Short mmCIF file of C-alpha atoms and ligand atoms in Angstrom, two decimals:
data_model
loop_
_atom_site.label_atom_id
_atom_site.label_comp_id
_atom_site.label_asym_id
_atom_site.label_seq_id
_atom_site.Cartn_x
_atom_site.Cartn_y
_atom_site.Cartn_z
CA UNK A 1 72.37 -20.90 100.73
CA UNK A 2 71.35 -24.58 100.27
CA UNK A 3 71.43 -24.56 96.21
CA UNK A 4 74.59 -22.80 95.81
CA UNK A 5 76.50 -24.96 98.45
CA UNK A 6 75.31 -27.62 96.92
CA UNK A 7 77.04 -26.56 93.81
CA UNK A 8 79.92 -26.12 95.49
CA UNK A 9 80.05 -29.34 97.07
CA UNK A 10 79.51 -31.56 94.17
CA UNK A 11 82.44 -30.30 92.57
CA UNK A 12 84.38 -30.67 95.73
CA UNK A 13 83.14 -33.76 97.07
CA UNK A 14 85.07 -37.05 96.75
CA UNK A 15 82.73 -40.12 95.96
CA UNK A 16 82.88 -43.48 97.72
CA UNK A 17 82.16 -46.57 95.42
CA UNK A 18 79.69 -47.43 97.54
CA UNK A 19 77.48 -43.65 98.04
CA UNK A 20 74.86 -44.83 94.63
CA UNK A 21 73.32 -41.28 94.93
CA UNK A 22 74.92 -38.64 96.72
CA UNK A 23 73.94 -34.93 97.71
CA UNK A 24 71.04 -32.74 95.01
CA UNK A 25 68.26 -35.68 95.42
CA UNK A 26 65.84 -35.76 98.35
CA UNK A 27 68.24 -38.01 100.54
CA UNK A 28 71.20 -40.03 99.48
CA UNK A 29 71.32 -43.87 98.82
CA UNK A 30 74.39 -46.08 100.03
CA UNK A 31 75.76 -49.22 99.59
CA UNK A 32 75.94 -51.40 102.80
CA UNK A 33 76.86 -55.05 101.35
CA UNK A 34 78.67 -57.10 102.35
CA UNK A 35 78.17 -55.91 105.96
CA UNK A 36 74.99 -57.15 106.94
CA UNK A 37 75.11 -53.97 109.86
CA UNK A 38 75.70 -49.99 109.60
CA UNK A 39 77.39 -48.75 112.65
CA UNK A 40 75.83 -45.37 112.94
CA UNK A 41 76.86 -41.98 114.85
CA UNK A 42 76.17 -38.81 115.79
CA UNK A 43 77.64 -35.49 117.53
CA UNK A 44 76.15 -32.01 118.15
CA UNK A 45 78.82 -29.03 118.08
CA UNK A 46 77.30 -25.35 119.48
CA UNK A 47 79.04 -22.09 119.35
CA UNK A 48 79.50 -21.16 123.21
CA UNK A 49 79.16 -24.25 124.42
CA UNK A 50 81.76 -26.54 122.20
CA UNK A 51 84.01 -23.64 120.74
CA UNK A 52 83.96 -19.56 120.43
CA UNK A 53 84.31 -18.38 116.78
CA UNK A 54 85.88 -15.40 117.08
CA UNK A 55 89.11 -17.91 118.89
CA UNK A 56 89.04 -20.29 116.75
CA UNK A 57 89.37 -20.89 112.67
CA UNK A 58 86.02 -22.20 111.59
CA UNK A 59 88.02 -24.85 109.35
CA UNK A 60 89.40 -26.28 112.71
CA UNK A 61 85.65 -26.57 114.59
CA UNK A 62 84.93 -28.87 110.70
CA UNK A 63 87.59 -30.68 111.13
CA UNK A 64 86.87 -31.69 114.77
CA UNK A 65 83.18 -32.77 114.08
CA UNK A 66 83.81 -34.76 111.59
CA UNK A 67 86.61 -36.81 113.49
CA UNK A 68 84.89 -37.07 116.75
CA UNK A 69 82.65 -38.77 114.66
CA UNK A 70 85.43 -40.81 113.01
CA UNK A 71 86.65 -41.48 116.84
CA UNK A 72 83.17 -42.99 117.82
CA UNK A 73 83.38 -45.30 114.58
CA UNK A 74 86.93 -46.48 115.38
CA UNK A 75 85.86 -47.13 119.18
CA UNK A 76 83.32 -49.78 117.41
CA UNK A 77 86.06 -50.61 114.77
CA UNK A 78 84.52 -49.71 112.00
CA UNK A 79 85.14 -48.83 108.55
CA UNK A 80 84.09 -45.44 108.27
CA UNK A 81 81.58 -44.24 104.90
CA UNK A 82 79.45 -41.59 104.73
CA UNK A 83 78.28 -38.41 106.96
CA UNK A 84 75.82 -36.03 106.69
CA UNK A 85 76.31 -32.73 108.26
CA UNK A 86 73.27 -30.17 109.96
CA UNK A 87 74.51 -26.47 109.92
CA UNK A 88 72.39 -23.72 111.30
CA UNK A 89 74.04 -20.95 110.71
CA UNK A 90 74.18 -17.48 111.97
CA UNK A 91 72.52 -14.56 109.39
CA UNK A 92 75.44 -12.89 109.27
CA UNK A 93 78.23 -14.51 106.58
CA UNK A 94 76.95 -17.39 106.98
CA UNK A 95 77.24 -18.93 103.35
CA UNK A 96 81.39 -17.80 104.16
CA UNK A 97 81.05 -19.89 107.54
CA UNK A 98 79.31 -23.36 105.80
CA UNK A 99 82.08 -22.80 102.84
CA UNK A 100 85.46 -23.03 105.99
CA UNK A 101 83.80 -25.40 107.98
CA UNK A 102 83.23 -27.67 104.71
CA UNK A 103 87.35 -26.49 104.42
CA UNK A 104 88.17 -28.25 107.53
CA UNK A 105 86.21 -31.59 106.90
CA UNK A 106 86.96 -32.31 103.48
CA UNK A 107 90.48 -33.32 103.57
CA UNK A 108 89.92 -35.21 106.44
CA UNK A 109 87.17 -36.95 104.53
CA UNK A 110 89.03 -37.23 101.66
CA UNK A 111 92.08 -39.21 103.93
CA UNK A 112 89.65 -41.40 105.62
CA UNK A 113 87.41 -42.41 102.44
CA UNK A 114 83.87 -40.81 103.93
CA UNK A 115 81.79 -39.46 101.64
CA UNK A 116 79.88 -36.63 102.52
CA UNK A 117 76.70 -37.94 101.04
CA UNK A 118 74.26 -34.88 102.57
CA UNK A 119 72.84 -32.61 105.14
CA UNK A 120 70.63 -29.57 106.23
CA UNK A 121 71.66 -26.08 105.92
CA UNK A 122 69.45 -23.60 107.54
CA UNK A 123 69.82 -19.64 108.87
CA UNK A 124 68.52 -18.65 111.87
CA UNK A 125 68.73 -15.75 114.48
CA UNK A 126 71.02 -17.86 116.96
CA UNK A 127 74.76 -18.68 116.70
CA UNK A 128 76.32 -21.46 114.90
CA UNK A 129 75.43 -25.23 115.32
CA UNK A 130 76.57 -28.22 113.69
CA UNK A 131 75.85 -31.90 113.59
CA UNK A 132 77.49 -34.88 111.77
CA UNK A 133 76.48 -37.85 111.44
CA UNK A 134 78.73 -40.81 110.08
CA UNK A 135 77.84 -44.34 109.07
CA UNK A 136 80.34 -47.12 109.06
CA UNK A 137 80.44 -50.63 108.29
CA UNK A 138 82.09 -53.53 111.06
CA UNK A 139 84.86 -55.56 110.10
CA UNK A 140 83.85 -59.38 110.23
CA UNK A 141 84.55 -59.47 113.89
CA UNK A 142 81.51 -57.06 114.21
CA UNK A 143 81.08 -54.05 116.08
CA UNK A 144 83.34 -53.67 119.27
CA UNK A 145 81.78 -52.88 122.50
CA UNK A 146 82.19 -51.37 125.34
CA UNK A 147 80.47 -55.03 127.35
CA UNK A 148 83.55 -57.39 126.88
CA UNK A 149 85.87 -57.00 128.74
CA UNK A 150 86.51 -60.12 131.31
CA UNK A 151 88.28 -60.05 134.88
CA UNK A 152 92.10 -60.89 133.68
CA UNK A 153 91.71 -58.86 130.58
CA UNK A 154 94.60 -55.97 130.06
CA UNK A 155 94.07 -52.40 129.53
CA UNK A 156 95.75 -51.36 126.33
CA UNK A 157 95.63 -48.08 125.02
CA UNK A 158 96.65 -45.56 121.90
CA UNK A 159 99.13 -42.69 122.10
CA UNK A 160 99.82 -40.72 125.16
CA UNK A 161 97.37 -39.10 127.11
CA UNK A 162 96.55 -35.72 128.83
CA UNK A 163 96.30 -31.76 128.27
CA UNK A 164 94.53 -31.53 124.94
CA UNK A 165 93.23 -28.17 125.31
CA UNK A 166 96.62 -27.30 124.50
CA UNK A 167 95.91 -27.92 120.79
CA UNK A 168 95.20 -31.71 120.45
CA UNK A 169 91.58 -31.44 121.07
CA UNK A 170 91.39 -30.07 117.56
CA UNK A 171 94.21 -31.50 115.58
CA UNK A 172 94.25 -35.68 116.51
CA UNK A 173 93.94 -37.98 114.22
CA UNK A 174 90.96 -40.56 114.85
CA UNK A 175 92.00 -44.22 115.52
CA UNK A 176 90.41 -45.65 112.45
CA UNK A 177 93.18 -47.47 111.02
CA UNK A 178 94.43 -48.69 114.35
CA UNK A 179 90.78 -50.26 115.39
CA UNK A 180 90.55 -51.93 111.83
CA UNK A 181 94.06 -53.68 111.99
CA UNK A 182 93.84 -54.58 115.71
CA UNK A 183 90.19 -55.71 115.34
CA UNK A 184 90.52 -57.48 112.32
CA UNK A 185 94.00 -59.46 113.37
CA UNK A 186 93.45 -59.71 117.09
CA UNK A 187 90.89 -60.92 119.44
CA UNK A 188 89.56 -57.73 120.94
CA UNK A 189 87.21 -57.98 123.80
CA UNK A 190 85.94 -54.38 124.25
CA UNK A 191 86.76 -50.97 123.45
CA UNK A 192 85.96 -46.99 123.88
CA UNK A 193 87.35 -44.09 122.92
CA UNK A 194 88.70 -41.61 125.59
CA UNK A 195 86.39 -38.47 125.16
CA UNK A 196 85.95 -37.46 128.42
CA UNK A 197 88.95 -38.10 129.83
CA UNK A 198 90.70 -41.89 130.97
CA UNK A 199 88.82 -42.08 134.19
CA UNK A 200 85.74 -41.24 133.13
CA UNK A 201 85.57 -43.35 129.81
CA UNK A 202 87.20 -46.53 131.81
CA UNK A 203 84.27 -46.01 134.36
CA UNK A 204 82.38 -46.02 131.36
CA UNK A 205 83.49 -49.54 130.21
CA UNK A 206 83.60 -51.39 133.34
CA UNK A 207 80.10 -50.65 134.01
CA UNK A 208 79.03 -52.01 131.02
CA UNK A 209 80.99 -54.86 131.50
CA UNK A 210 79.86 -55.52 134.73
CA UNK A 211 83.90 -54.93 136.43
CA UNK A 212 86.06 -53.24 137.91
CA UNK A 213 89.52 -51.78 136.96
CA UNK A 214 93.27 -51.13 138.48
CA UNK A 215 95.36 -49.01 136.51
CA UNK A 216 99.26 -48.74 136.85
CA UNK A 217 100.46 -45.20 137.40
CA UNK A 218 103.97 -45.88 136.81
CA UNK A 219 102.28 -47.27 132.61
CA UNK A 220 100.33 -44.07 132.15
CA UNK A 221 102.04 -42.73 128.97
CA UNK A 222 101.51 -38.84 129.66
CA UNK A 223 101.52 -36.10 126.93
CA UNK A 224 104.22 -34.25 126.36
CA UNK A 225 101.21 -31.46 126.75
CA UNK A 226 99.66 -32.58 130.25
CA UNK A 227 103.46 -32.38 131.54
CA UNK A 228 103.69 -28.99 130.17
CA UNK A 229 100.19 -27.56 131.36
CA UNK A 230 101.39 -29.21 134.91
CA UNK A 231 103.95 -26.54 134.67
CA UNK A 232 102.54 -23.56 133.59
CA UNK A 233 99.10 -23.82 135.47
CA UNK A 234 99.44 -23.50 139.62
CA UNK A 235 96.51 -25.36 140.37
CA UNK A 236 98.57 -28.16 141.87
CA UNK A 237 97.26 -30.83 138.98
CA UNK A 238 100.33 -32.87 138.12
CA UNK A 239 100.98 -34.49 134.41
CA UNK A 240 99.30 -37.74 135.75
CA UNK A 241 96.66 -36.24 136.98
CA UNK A 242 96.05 -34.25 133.75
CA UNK A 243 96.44 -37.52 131.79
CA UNK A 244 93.98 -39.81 134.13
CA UNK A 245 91.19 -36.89 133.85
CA UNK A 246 91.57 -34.56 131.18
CA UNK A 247 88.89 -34.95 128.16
CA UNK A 248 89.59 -35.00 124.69
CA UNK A 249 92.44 -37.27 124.09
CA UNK A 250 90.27 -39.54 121.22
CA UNK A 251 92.97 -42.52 121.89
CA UNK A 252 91.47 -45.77 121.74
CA UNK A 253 91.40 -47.78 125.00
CA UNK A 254 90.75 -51.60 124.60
CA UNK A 255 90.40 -54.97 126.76
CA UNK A 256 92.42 -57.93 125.15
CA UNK A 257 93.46 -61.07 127.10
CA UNK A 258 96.71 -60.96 128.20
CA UNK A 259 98.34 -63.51 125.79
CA UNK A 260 96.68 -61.51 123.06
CA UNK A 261 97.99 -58.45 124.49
CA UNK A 262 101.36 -59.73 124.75
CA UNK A 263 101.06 -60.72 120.72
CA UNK A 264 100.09 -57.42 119.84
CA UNK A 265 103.07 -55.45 121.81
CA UNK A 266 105.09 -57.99 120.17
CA UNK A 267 103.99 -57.57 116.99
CA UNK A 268 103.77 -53.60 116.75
CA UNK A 269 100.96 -54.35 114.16
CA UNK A 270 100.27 -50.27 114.02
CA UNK A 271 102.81 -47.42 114.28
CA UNK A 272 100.96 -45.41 116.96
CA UNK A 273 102.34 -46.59 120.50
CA UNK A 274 100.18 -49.09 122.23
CA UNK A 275 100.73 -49.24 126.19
CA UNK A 276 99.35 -51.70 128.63
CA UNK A 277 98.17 -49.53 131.29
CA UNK A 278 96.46 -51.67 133.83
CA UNK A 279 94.00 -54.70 134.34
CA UNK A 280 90.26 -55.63 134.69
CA UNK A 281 89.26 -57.01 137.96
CA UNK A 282 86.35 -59.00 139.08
CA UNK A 283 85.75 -56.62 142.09
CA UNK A 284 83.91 -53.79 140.60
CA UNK A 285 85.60 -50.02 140.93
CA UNK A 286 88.68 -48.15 139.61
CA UNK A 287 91.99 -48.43 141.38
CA UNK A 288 95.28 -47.11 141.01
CA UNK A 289 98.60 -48.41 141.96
CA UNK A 290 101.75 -46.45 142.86
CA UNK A 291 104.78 -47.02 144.69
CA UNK A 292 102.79 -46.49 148.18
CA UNK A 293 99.91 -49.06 147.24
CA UNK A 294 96.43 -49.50 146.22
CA UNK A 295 93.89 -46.20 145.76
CA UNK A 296 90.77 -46.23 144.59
CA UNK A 297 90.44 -43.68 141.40
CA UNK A 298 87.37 -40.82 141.52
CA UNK A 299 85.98 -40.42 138.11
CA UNK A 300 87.06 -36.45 137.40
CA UNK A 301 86.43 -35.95 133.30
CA UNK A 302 84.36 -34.25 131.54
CA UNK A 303 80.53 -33.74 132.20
CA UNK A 304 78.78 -33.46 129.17
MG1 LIG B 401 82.88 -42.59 122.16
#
């Protein structure tokens, strides 16, 4: 398997300036200058667990590891590389599985500039696993964290949020471009990306910056999806709900004082929609206000 994908893969591979050796040696050699840091990543994908072959086009499940991947980078805003991708693949076809999966992820590498620059392709007896990892380099601000954001500081965040499962979970488009232009031009404090789901990722932040949080419900820009699954499923979860819990949504959610924020709704610097949803408190906790008051906001996302 490994030789003759190999093949393949040189011929289809784009090359990044800076990949100096790239897949046939024993490992690859990159270029990191003039960053003096790599940003580094990684995300584990398993048949029965992540996705279910026989529902879903292998090219999609490629697709999706490499931009979770791409997601984590643009949380850190950073200019994403290289990857190198583990497959172990199932006996049966699996040369034909490696071959779609590759499918999925190369134009998406190919759009963002990575370079696929190697990886590990093994059979074995189980189903099919995959791993990618992806190296990036900051932008001169550095790496963005999830530890700065300051009582005061607004909540602003990508897109609209809520039922993924519908389709998004597969098909969004990571946040890289947004994270480098708002990093780069703006003072950033922190930032995540929303992988488990709003509540879960914001709980995620203010514990690492030592503070609490109060959303808006009224700001909450829902889905057009999380309305729709509000509809069709009768499990009494309303579009809000589906957009303050559901996983999946890879927008980028970011602290920013609130006369940078103001600059940067001003400005429309990106095309995506950016939303100020709320604001970081000193008292630690999340909070949500509607029209009847103050409630404090349970954590419901996604458990790994
Ligand atoms: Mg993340």
């Amino acid at each position: 398997v490994e030789l003759e994908l190999i093949d393949w893969l040189r011929q289809e591979l784009p090359q990044h300036a800076d990949v100096l050796l790239g897949p046939g040696d024993d490992a690859a050699v990159l270029r990191l200058a003039p960053s003096p840091a790599c940003v580094v990543t990684v995300d584990l994908l398993t048949e029965g667990v992540d996705f279910l072959l026989d529902e879903v086009d292998p090219a999609r499940i490629g697709r999706k590891a490499l931009a979770v991947n791409l997601s984590d980078l643009a949380a850190m805003a950073a200019e994403p590389l290289a990857a190198v991708v583990a497959l172990a693949l199932p006996e049966e076809g699996g040369m034909q599985l490696a071959r779609q999966l590759y499918a999925g992820m190369l134009p998406l590498a190919q759009q963002y500039g990575v370079s696929i620059i190697g990886g590990d392709t093994n059979r074995w007896q189980g189903s099919l696993v995959l791993s990618i990892t992806a190296l990036g380099r900051p932008t001169v601000a550095g790496p963005l964290r999830r530890s700065g954001a300051q009582p005061g500081d607004e909540i602003l965040v990508t897109g609209s949020l809520g039922g993924s499962i519908l389709g998004r979970h597969f098909d969004f488009e990571p946040r890289v471009a947004e994270a480098l232009i708002l990093n780069s031009r703006y003072q950033l404090h922190a930032g995540i990306d929303l992988s488990d789901g709003l509540s879960t990722d914001l709980a995620h932040l203010v514990q690492e910056s030592n503070c609490g949080a109060l959303l808006w419900s009224e700001q909450i820009p829902i889905a057009a999806a999380a309305r729709q699954l509000a509809v069709q499923h009768d499990d009494g979860c309303s579009a809000l709900e589906h957009a303050l819990h559901d996983g999946e949504d890879f927008e980028l959610l970011l602290a920013v004082a609130p006369h940078e924020a103001q600059r940067i709704l001003d400005e429309k610097p990106v095309e995506v929609p950016l939303t100020r949803i709320g604001v970081f408190t000193a008292a630690p906790g999340l909070w949500i206000q509607d029209h009847t008051g103050q409630h404090p906001l349970e954590s419901k996302g996604w458990e790994h």
